[in-house]
PDB file of C-alpha atoms in Angstrom:
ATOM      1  CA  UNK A  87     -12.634  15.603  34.313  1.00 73.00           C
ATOM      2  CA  UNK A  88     -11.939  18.852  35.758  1.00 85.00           C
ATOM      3  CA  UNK A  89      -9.236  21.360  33.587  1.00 89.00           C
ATOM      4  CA  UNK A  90      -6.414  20.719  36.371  1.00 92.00           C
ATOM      5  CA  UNK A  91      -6.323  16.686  36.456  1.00 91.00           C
ATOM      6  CA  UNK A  92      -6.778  16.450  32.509  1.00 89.00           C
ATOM      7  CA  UNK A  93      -3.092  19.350  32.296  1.00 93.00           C
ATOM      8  CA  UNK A  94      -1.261  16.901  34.641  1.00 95.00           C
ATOM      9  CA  UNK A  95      -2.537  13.394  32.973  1.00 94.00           C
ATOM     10  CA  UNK A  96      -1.326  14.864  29.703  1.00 93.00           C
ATOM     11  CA  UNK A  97       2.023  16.059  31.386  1.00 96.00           C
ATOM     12  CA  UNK A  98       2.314  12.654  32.855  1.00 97.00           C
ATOM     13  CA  UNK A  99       2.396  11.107  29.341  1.00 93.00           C
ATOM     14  CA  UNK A 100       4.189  13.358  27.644  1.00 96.00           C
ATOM     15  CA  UNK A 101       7.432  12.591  30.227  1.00 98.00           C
ATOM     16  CA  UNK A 102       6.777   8.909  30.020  1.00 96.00           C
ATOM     17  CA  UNK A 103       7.166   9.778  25.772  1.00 92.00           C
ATOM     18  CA  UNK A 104       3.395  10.176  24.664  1.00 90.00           C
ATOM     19  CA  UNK A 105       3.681  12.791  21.288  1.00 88.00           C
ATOM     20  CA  UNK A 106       0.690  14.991  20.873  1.00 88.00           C
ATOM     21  CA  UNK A 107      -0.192  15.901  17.473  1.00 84.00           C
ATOM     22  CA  UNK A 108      -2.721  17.913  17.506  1.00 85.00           C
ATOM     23  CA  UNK A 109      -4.627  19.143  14.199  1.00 85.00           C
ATOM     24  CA  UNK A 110      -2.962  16.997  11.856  1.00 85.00           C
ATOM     25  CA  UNK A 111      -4.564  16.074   9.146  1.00 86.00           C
ATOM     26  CA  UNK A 112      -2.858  12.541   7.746  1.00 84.00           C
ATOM     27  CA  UNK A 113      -2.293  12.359   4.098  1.00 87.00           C
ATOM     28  CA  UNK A 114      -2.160  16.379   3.914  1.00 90.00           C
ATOM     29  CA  UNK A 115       0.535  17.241   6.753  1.00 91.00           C
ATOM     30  CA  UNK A 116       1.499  13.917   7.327  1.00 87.00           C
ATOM     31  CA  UNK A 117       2.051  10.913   4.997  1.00 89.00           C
ATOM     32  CA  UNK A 118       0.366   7.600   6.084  1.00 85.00           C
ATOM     33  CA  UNK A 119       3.095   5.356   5.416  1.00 89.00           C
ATOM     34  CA  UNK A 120       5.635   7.294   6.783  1.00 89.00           C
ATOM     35  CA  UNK A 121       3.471   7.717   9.496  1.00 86.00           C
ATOM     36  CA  UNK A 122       2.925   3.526  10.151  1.00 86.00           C
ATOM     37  CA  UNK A 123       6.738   3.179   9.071  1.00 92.00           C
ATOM     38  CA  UNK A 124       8.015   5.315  11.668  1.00 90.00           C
ATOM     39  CA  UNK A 125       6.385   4.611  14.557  1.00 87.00           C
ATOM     40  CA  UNK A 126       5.902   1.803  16.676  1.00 86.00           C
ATOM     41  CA  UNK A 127       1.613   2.432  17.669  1.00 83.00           C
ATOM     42  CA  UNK A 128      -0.570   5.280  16.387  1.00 81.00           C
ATOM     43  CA  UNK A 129      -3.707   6.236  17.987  1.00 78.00           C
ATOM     44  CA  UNK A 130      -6.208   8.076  15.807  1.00 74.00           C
ATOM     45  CA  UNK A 131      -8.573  10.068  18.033  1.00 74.00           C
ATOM     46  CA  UNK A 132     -11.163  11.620  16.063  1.00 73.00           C
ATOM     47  CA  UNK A 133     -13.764  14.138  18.208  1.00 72.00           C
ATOM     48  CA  UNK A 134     -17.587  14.532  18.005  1.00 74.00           C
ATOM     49  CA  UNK A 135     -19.376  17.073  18.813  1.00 75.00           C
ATOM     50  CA  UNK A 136     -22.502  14.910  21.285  1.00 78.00           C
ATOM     51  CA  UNK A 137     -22.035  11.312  21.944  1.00 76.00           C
ATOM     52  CA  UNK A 138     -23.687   8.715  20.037  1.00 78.00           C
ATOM     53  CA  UNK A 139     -25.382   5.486  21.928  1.00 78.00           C
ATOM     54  CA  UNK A 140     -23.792   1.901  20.889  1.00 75.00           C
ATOM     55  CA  UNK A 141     -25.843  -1.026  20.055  1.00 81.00           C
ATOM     56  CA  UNK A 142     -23.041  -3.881  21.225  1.00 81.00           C
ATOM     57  CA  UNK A 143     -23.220  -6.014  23.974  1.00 84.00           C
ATOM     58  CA  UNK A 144     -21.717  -4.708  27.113  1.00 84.00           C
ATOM     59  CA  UNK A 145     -22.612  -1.156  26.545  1.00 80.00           C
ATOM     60  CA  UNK A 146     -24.211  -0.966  30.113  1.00 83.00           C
ATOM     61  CA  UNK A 147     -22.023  -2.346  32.311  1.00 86.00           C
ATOM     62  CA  UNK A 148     -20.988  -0.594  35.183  1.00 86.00           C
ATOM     63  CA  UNK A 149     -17.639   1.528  34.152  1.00 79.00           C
ATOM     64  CA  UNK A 150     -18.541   1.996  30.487  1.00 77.00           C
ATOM     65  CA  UNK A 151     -18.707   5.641  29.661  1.00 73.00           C
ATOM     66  CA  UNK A 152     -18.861   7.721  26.632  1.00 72.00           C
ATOM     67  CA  UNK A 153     -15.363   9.726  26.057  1.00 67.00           C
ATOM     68  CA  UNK A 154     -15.152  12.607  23.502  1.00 56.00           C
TER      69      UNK A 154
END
């Protein structure tokens, strides 16, 4: 995804009330059950630096991709 479409997808969240957190590190910055009390969904995106293959079924169907 080029630079330019990834900017305005994350500008396009962030006005329908997406909160980007990047670089936190939960139990030092952030308290866990503060962090599940307060909030109504987390999502816990962890990166990787190559992408691994996954042995499940479905894993090549068309529209499946890797993401990291």
């Amino acid at each position: 995804m080029s630079k330019d479409r990834l900017d305005a997808r994350i500008a396009q969240m962030e006005q329908e009330g997406t909160v980007f957190r990047p670089g936190v590190d939960v139990g030092r910055d952030l308290d866990a059950e503060r962090l599940r009390s307060d909030h109504d969904a987390v999502v816990v995106a962890t990166g990787a630096t190559r992408p691994r293959e996954l042995s499940c079924g479905g894993r090549r169907l068309s529209g499946v991709h890797h993401a990291m």
